[in-house]
Amino acid sequence: MKDVSKHIYQEQLNTIIDYIHNHLDSKIDIKHLAELSHFSPFHFHRITRALLGEPIGAYITRTRLETAAKMLRYSKHSIEEIAYNVGFETPSSLSKAFKNHFGISPSEHRIKKQSLIKKTNSMTTKLNIKTPKILDLEDQMCLYYSMQGDYQKLDYPMAWQKLWGEIKAQKLFTKGIQMLGLPHDDPNVTDPNKTRYDACLVIHKQAKPNGDVGVKALKGGKFAMFLYQGSYKHFADVYNHMFNDWLLQTDYELRDAPVRERYISNPERVAEEKLKTEFYIPIK
């Protein structure tokens, strides 16, 4: 079953890879690729990154630059012609991207005809993350506050203060209130200024929406829950681990539902390296 699931993912990936390679000379719309792939819109970017080993946008750029490198080496097309053939609007934009990627200009590469190796500056983060538990969650009601912008710059304390203020105002306090985050977008692909995030408090009493604080149901279902201890700044590495190292090695498939983050620790009272967070991946 595991191999069947991975085989299906690979077939869907091949569809968009073929499209990319056949349309390098034109603008490639990521939304169109998502439609072609039939991957869940919630998980398109993370699945493709898991299968490709890099974000889809980075794959497209790398493919364009590597194709340009081959054309420079084996064809007599001008740099201008090559730039247009691989989807760059101007020769200067190709030259800048080429040098940034390979550390050498297109004209130097044409003269030297040397093999190119991309410059890398990678660092592997050692994660303190447990083997996931498979859970069936019931529907939950929550108060939520939506934000948009760079995940690194959002005013999270303001959002939680606003939500807890509503708990107090509507007398909703009970045991078992959970702090959840719903990151709707992948910052490796979506413009950081347009990434969306919902701060949520799971509640156990009837609540009313008030201005920019809303009320909604979080749908239950089957989830893989990962417990991670460490800094919030390594969340991108946690997601890579869950999708790359776990999901594609299991029999599970993703459901059309957003990932959830549950914040167990108070960052004002707990050391950064000891913060505990639960990640919930919707599966079937």
mmCIF file of C-alpha atoms in Angstrom:
data_model
loop_
_atom_site.group_PDB
_atom_site.id
_atom_site.type_symbol
_atom_site.label_atom_id
_atom_site.label_comp_id
_atom_site.label_asym_id
_atom_site.label_seq_id
_atom_site.Cartn_x
_atom_site.Cartn_y
_atom_site.Cartn_z
ATOM 1 C CA MET A 1 0.000 0.000 0.000
ATOM 2 C CA LYS A 2 2.853 2.355 0.880
ATOM 3 C CA ASP A 3 4.404 1.876 -2.545
ATOM 4 C CA VAL A 4 0.995 2.402 -4.206
ATOM 5 C CA SER A 5 0.506 5.753 -2.442
ATOM 6 C CA LYS A 6 3.995 6.933 -3.329
ATOM 7 C CA HIS A 7 3.506 5.707 -6.901
ATOM 8 C CA ILE A 8 0.322 7.803 -7.228
ATOM 9 C CA TYR A 9 2.091 10.874 -5.851
ATOM 10 C CA GLN A 10 4.956 10.316 -8.298
ATOM 11 C CA GLU A 11 2.563 9.982 -11.262
ATOM 12 C CA GLN A 12 0.893 13.256 -10.334
ATOM 13 C CA LEU A 13 4.289 14.914 -9.914
ATOM 14 C CA ASN A 14 5.415 13.668 -13.335
ATOM 15 C CA THR A 15 2.442 15.460 -14.908
ATOM 16 C CA ILE A 16 3.568 18.842 -13.625
ATOM 17 C CA ILE A 17 7.274 18.139 -14.284
ATOM 18 C CA ASP A 18 6.452 17.429 -17.939
ATOM 19 C CA TYR A 19 4.432 20.633 -18.095
ATOM 20 C CA ILE A 20 7.304 22.676 -16.626
ATOM 21 C CA HIS A 21 9.871 21.288 -19.066
ATOM 22 C CA ASN A 22 7.540 21.932 -22.031
ATOM 23 C CA HIS A 23 6.768 25.521 -21.004
ATOM 24 C CA LEU A 24 10.128 26.952 -19.928
ATOM 25 C CA ASP A 25 9.783 29.734 -22.506
ATOM 26 C CA SER A 26 6.564 31.069 -20.954
ATOM 27 C CA LYS A 27 5.283 32.168 -17.580
ATOM 28 C CA ILE A 28 4.464 29.139 -15.406
ATOM 29 C CA ASP A 29 1.518 29.681 -13.081
ATOM 30 C CA ILE A 30 1.866 27.769 -9.800
ATOM 31 C CA LYS A 31 -1.928 27.661 -9.369
ATOM 32 C CA HIS A 32 -2.243 25.959 -12.753
ATOM 33 C CA LEU A 33 0.377 23.392 -11.709
ATOM 34 C CA ALA A 34 -1.643 22.677 -8.552
ATOM 35 C CA GLU A 35 -4.733 22.050 -10.677
ATOM 36 C CA LEU A 36 -2.819 19.766 -13.042
ATOM 37 C CA SER A 37 -1.368 17.744 -10.176
ATOM 38 C CA HIS A 38 -4.713 17.004 -8.450
ATOM 39 C CA PHE A 39 -2.859 17.314 -5.141
ATOM 40 C CA SER A 40 -4.816 18.743 -2.248
ATOM 41 C CA PRO A 41 -4.657 22.557 -2.429
ATOM 42 C CA PHE A 42 -3.810 22.553 1.289
ATOM 43 C CA HIS A 43 -0.711 20.438 0.738
ATOM 44 C CA PHE A 44 0.401 20.979 -2.883
ATOM 45 C CA HIS A 45 3.584 22.869 -1.993
ATOM 46 C CA ARG A 46 4.659 20.511 0.793
ATOM 47 C CA ILE A 47 4.017 17.342 -1.236
ATOM 48 C CA THR A 48 5.946 18.661 -4.234
ATOM 49 C CA ARG A 49 8.775 19.795 -1.970
ATOM 50 C CA ALA A 50 8.899 16.362 -0.343
ATOM 51 C CA LEU A 51 9.072 14.624 -3.720
ATOM 52 C CA LEU A 52 11.426 17.103 -5.385
ATOM 53 C CA GLY A 53 13.618 17.873 -2.388
ATOM 54 C CA GLU A 54 13.083 21.616 -2.927
ATOM 55 C CA PRO A 55 10.191 24.092 -3.312
ATOM 56 C CA ILE A 56 8.390 23.975 -6.676
ATOM 57 C CA GLY A 57 9.381 27.582 -7.434
ATOM 58 C CA ALA A 58 13.041 26.777 -6.805
ATOM 59 C CA TYR A 59 12.732 23.707 -9.049
ATOM 60 C CA ILE A 60 11.367 25.817 -11.907
ATOM 61 C CA THR A 61 14.168 28.390 -11.552
ATOM 62 C CA ARG A 62 16.850 25.703 -11.311
ATOM 63 C CA THR A 63 15.482 23.894 -14.377
ATOM 64 C CA ARG A 64 15.551 27.142 -16.366
ATOM 65 C CA LEU A 65 19.127 27.890 -15.345
ATOM 66 C CA GLU A 66 20.399 24.357 -15.957
ATOM 67 C CA THR A 67 18.724 24.352 -19.389
ATOM 68 C CA ALA A 68 20.388 27.705 -20.123
ATOM 69 C CA ALA A 69 23.756 26.242 -19.085
ATOM 70 C CA LYS A 70 23.339 23.346 -21.537
ATOM 71 C CA MET A 71 22.323 25.696 -24.361
ATOM 72 C CA LEU A 72 25.301 27.943 -23.681
ATOM 73 C CA ARG A 73 27.609 24.973 -23.849
ATOM 74 C CA TYR A 74 26.139 23.027 -26.755
ATOM 75 C CA SER A 75 24.306 25.554 -28.973
ATOM 76 C CA LYS A 76 25.228 28.682 -30.920
ATOM 77 C CA HIS A 77 22.190 30.678 -29.782
ATOM 78 C CA SER A 78 22.958 34.122 -28.418
ATOM 79 C CA ILE A 79 22.621 34.759 -24.688
ATOM 80 C CA GLU A 80 19.618 36.943 -25.509
ATOM 81 C CA GLU A 81 17.890 34.114 -27.405
ATOM 82 C CA ILE A 82 18.669 31.650 -24.627
ATOM 83 C CA ALA A 83 17.264 34.014 -21.996
ATOM 84 C CA TYR A 84 13.923 34.193 -23.808
ATOM 85 C CA ASN A 85 13.911 30.441 -24.522
ATOM 86 C CA VAL A 86 14.127 29.588 -20.825
ATOM 87 C CA GLY A 87 11.605 32.151 -19.623
ATOM 88 C CA PHE A 88 13.647 35.189 -18.587
ATOM 89 C CA GLU A 89 12.287 38.574 -19.651
ATOM 90 C CA THR A 90 15.734 40.091 -20.271
ATOM 91 C CA PRO A 91 19.288 38.799 -20.799
ATOM 92 C CA SER A 92 20.370 40.782 -17.731
ATOM 93 C CA SER A 93 17.882 38.965 -15.501
ATOM 94 C CA LEU A 94 19.250 35.635 -16.766
ATOM 95 C CA SER A 95 22.833 36.788 -16.162
ATOM 96 C CA LYS A 96 22.076 37.869 -12.608
ATOM 97 C CA ALA A 97 20.244 34.650 -11.715
ATOM 98 C CA PHE A 98 22.871 32.498 -13.470
ATOM 99 C CA LYS A 99 25.767 34.058 -11.584
ATOM 100 C CA ASN A 100 23.890 33.878 -8.284
ATOM 101 C CA HIS A 101 23.127 30.182 -8.857
ATOM 102 C CA PHE A 102 26.417 28.952 -10.350
ATOM 103 C CA GLY A 103 28.925 31.620 -9.307
ATOM 104 C CA ILE A 104 29.911 32.370 -12.905
ATOM 105 C CA SER A 105 28.383 34.539 -15.648
ATOM 106 C CA PRO A 106 26.734 33.019 -18.762
ATOM 107 C CA SER A 107 29.428 34.499 -21.039
ATOM 108 C CA GLU A 108 32.236 33.074 -18.858
ATOM 109 C CA HIS A 109 30.554 29.668 -18.906
ATOM 110 C CA ARG A 110 30.261 29.781 -22.693
ATOM 111 C CA ILE A 111 33.976 30.493 -23.036
ATOM 112 C CA LYS A 112 35.197 27.997 -20.433
ATOM 113 C CA LYS A 113 32.519 25.325 -21.085
ATOM 114 C CA GLN A 114 33.201 23.913 -17.641
ATOM 115 C CA SER A 115 30.912 21.717 -15.599
ATOM 116 C CA LEU A 116 28.819 23.755 -13.209
ATOM 117 C CA ILE A 117 27.956 23.021 -9.603
ATOM 118 C CA LYS A 118 25.404 25.087 -7.760
ATOM 119 C CA LYS A 119 26.746 27.062 -4.815
ATOM 120 C CA THR A 120 25.285 25.692 -1.596
ATOM 121 C CA ASN A 121 25.109 26.998 1.919
ATOM 122 C CA SER A 122 23.014 24.379 3.679
ATOM 123 C CA MET A 123 22.899 23.478 7.338
ATOM 124 C CA THR A 124 21.088 20.486 8.781
ATOM 125 C CA THR A 125 19.180 21.102 11.982
ATOM 126 C CA LYS A 126 19.034 18.261 14.504
ATOM 127 C CA LEU A 127 15.390 18.038 15.605
ATOM 128 C CA ASN A 128 13.985 16.824 18.904
ATOM 129 C CA ILE A 129 10.816 15.276 17.476
ATOM 130 C CA LYS A 130 8.940 12.133 18.497
ATOM 131 C CA THR A 131 7.505 9.336 16.345
ATOM 132 C CA PRO A 132 3.931 10.415 15.547
ATOM 133 C CA LYS A 133 0.774 9.138 17.216
ATOM 134 C CA ILE A 134 -2.233 8.417 14.995
ATOM 135 C CA LEU A 135 -5.314 10.080 16.505
ATOM 136 C CA ASP A 136 -9.009 10.450 15.673
ATOM 137 C CA LEU A 137 -10.138 13.924 16.721
ATOM 138 C CA GLU A 138 -13.704 15.116 17.172
ATOM 139 C CA ASP A 139 -15.005 18.422 15.805
ATOM 140 C CA GLN A 140 -13.980 21.377 17.966
ATOM 141 C CA MET A 141 -15.312 24.925 18.255
ATOM 142 C CA CYS A 142 -12.871 27.788 18.420
ATOM 143 C CA LEU A 143 -12.510 31.530 18.614
ATOM 144 C CA TYR A 144 -10.121 32.694 15.911
ATOM 145 C CA TYR A 145 -8.312 35.773 14.671
ATOM 146 C CA SER A 146 -6.990 35.842 11.085
ATOM 147 C CA MET A 147 -3.721 37.500 10.108
ATOM 148 C CA GLN A 148 -1.866 37.964 6.843
ATOM 149 C CA GLY A 149 1.821 38.649 6.330
ATOM 150 C CA ASP A 150 5.314 37.272 6.851
ATOM 151 C CA TYR A 151 5.088 34.508 9.489
ATOM 152 C CA GLN A 152 8.303 35.825 11.033
ATOM 153 C CA LYS A 153 6.830 39.305 11.531
ATOM 154 C CA LEU A 154 3.187 38.766 12.541
ATOM 155 C CA ASP A 155 2.088 40.209 15.885
ATOM 156 C CA TYR A 156 1.228 36.926 17.615
ATOM 157 C CA PRO A 157 1.099 38.393 21.172
ATOM 158 C CA MET A 158 -1.566 40.864 19.991
ATOM 159 C CA ALA A 159 -3.635 38.045 18.462
ATOM 160 C CA TRP A 160 -3.535 35.898 21.593
ATOM 161 C CA GLN A 161 -4.248 38.916 23.821
ATOM 162 C CA LYS A 162 -7.292 39.729 21.682
ATOM 163 C CA LEU A 163 -8.570 36.130 21.860
ATOM 164 C CA TRP A 164 -8.028 35.731 25.598
ATOM 165 C CA GLY A 165 -9.726 39.108 26.096
ATOM 166 C CA GLU A 166 -12.789 37.704 24.329
ATOM 167 C CA ILE A 167 -12.671 34.621 26.573
ATOM 168 C CA LYS A 168 -12.851 36.936 29.571
ATOM 169 C CA ALA A 169 -15.499 39.243 28.090
ATOM 170 C CA GLN A 170 -17.841 36.378 27.122
ATOM 171 C CA LYS A 171 -17.054 34.343 30.280
ATOM 172 C CA LEU A 172 -15.902 31.353 28.226
ATOM 173 C CA PHE A 173 -13.116 30.163 30.513
ATOM 174 C CA THR A 174 -13.081 26.407 31.225
ATOM 175 C CA LYS A 175 -10.453 23.705 31.552
ATOM 176 C CA GLY A 176 -9.015 22.354 28.328
ATOM 177 C CA ILE A 177 -8.772 25.524 26.250
ATOM 178 C CA GLN A 178 -6.085 24.886 23.611
ATOM 179 C CA MET A 179 -3.985 27.377 21.654
ATOM 180 C CA LEU A 180 -3.812 26.340 18.001
ATOM 181 C CA GLY A 181 -2.287 27.911 14.915
ATOM 182 C CA LEU A 182 -3.490 27.233 11.376
ATOM 183 C CA PRO A 183 -0.794 28.264 8.852
ATOM 184 C CA HIS A 184 -2.632 28.164 5.516
ATOM 185 C CA ASP A 185 0.285 28.834 3.158
ATOM 186 C CA ASP A 186 3.838 27.710 2.491
ATOM 187 C CA PRO A 187 6.201 30.714 2.812
ATOM 188 C CA ASN A 188 8.686 29.020 0.468
ATOM 189 C CA VAL A 189 6.225 29.597 -2.374
ATOM 190 C CA THR A 190 3.569 32.123 -1.381
ATOM 191 C CA ASP A 191 4.679 35.752 -1.197
ATOM 192 C CA PRO A 192 5.545 36.235 2.515
ATOM 193 C CA ASN A 193 3.331 39.318 2.610
ATOM 194 C CA LYS A 194 0.358 37.183 1.542
ATOM 195 C CA THR A 195 0.736 34.121 3.774
ATOM 196 C CA ARG A 196 -2.326 33.559 5.969
ATOM 197 C CA TYR A 197 -2.493 32.391 9.574
ATOM 198 C CA ASP A 198 -5.371 31.827 12.023
ATOM 199 C CA ALA A 199 -4.707 32.033 15.773
ATOM 200 C CA CYS A 200 -7.343 29.830 17.454
ATOM 201 C CA LEU A 201 -8.520 29.064 20.988
ATOM 202 C CA VAL A 202 -10.465 25.809 21.275
ATOM 203 C CA ILE A 203 -13.460 26.518 23.538
ATOM 204 C CA HIS A 204 -16.134 24.456 25.307
ATOM 205 C CA LYS A 205 -18.929 27.018 25.729
ATOM 206 C CA GLN A 206 -21.192 28.746 23.214
ATOM 207 C CA ALA A 207 -19.535 31.906 21.881
ATOM 208 C CA LYS A 208 -20.479 34.800 19.624
ATOM 209 C CA PRO A 209 -18.316 36.467 16.968
ATOM 210 C CA ASN A 210 -17.212 39.987 17.835
ATOM 211 C CA GLY A 211 -15.680 42.219 15.169
ATOM 212 C CA ASP A 212 -12.475 40.681 13.877
ATOM 213 C CA VAL A 213 -12.711 37.752 16.334
ATOM 214 C CA GLY A 214 -14.729 34.979 14.725
ATOM 215 C CA VAL A 215 -16.180 31.621 15.750
ATOM 216 C CA LYS A 216 -15.831 28.482 13.639
ATOM 217 C CA ALA A 217 -15.766 24.702 13.812
ATOM 218 C CA LEU A 218 -12.524 22.817 13.311
ATOM 219 C CA LYS A 219 -13.415 19.579 11.567
ATOM 220 C CA GLY A 220 -12.212 16.406 13.262
ATOM 221 C CA GLY A 221 -10.861 13.266 11.626
ATOM 222 C CA LYS A 222 -7.671 11.244 11.542
ATOM 223 C CA PHE A 223 -4.381 13.034 12.226
ATOM 224 C CA ALA A 224 -0.738 12.132 12.697
ATOM 225 C CA MET A 225 0.431 14.078 15.743
ATOM 226 C CA PHE A 226 4.131 14.913 16.095
ATOM 227 C CA LEU A 227 5.510 16.283 19.370
ATOM 228 C CA TYR A 228 8.431 18.635 18.830
ATOM 229 C CA GLN A 229 10.587 20.326 21.462
ATOM 230 C CA GLY A 230 12.647 23.325 20.436
ATOM 231 C CA SER A 231 12.633 26.801 18.954
ATOM 232 C CA TYR A 232 9.805 28.040 16.761
ATOM 233 C CA LYS A 233 12.415 29.210 14.235
ATOM 234 C CA HIS A 234 12.984 25.572 13.185
ATOM 235 C CA PHE A 235 9.334 24.941 12.190
ATOM 236 C CA ALA A 236 10.280 24.793 8.486
ATOM 237 C CA ASP A 237 12.668 21.913 9.280
ATOM 238 C CA VAL A 238 9.914 20.172 11.264
ATOM 239 C CA TYR A 239 7.579 20.360 8.266
ATOM 240 C CA ASN A 240 10.296 18.997 5.990
ATOM 241 C CA HIS A 241 10.788 16.071 8.380
ATOM 242 C CA MET A 242 7.061 15.281 8.603
ATOM 243 C CA PHE A 243 6.471 15.345 4.850
ATOM 244 C CA ASN A 244 9.838 14.100 3.537
ATOM 245 C CA ASP A 245 11.004 11.598 6.148
ATOM 246 C CA TRP A 246 7.664 10.293 7.419
ATOM 247 C CA LEU A 247 4.669 10.751 5.109
ATOM 248 C CA LEU A 248 6.223 9.318 1.940
ATOM 249 C CA GLN A 249 7.454 6.281 3.878
ATOM 250 C CA THR A 250 3.986 5.336 5.202
ATOM 251 C CA ASP A 251 0.686 3.954 3.903
ATOM 252 C CA TYR A 252 -1.135 7.176 4.791
ATOM 253 C CA GLU A 253 -2.376 9.820 2.379
ATOM 254 C CA LEU A 254 -3.140 13.470 3.085
ATOM 255 C CA ARG A 255 -6.662 14.762 3.531
ATOM 256 C CA ASP A 256 -7.955 18.119 2.257
ATOM 257 C CA ALA A 257 -7.594 19.964 5.538
ATOM 258 C CA PRO A 258 -5.048 22.413 6.956
ATOM 259 C CA VAL A 259 -2.187 21.391 9.211
ATOM 260 C CA ARG A 260 -2.566 22.428 12.868
ATOM 261 C CA GLU A 261 0.039 23.596 15.361
ATOM 262 C CA ARG A 262 -0.758 23.326 19.068
ATOM 263 C CA TYR A 263 1.361 25.492 21.367
ATOM 264 C CA ILE A 264 1.782 23.760 24.716
ATOM 265 C CA SER A 265 4.426 25.994 26.305
ATOM 266 C CA ASN A 266 4.336 29.675 27.194
ATOM 267 C CA PRO A 267 7.341 31.264 25.397
ATOM 268 C CA GLU A 268 7.462 33.981 28.066
ATOM 269 C CA ARG A 269 8.111 31.395 30.775
ATOM 270 C CA VAL A 270 9.891 28.535 28.983
ATOM 271 C CA ALA A 271 13.387 28.571 27.469
ATOM 272 C CA GLU A 272 13.415 28.620 23.654
ATOM 273 C CA GLU A 273 14.993 25.164 23.311
ATOM 274 C CA LYS A 274 12.388 23.641 25.686
ATOM 275 C CA LEU A 275 9.244 24.950 23.977
ATOM 276 C CA LYS A 276 6.830 22.097 23.178
ATOM 277 C CA THR A 277 4.616 22.113 20.095
ATOM 278 C CA GLU A 278 2.292 19.468 18.656
ATOM 279 C CA PHE A 279 1.872 19.302 14.859
ATOM 280 C CA TYR A 280 -1.249 17.651 13.444
ATOM 281 C CA ILE A 281 -1.076 16.349 9.869
ATOM 282 C CA PRO A 282 -4.521 15.395 8.412
ATOM 283 C CA ILE A 283 -4.358 11.877 6.962
ATOM 284 C CA LYS A 284 -6.608 9.116 5.655
#
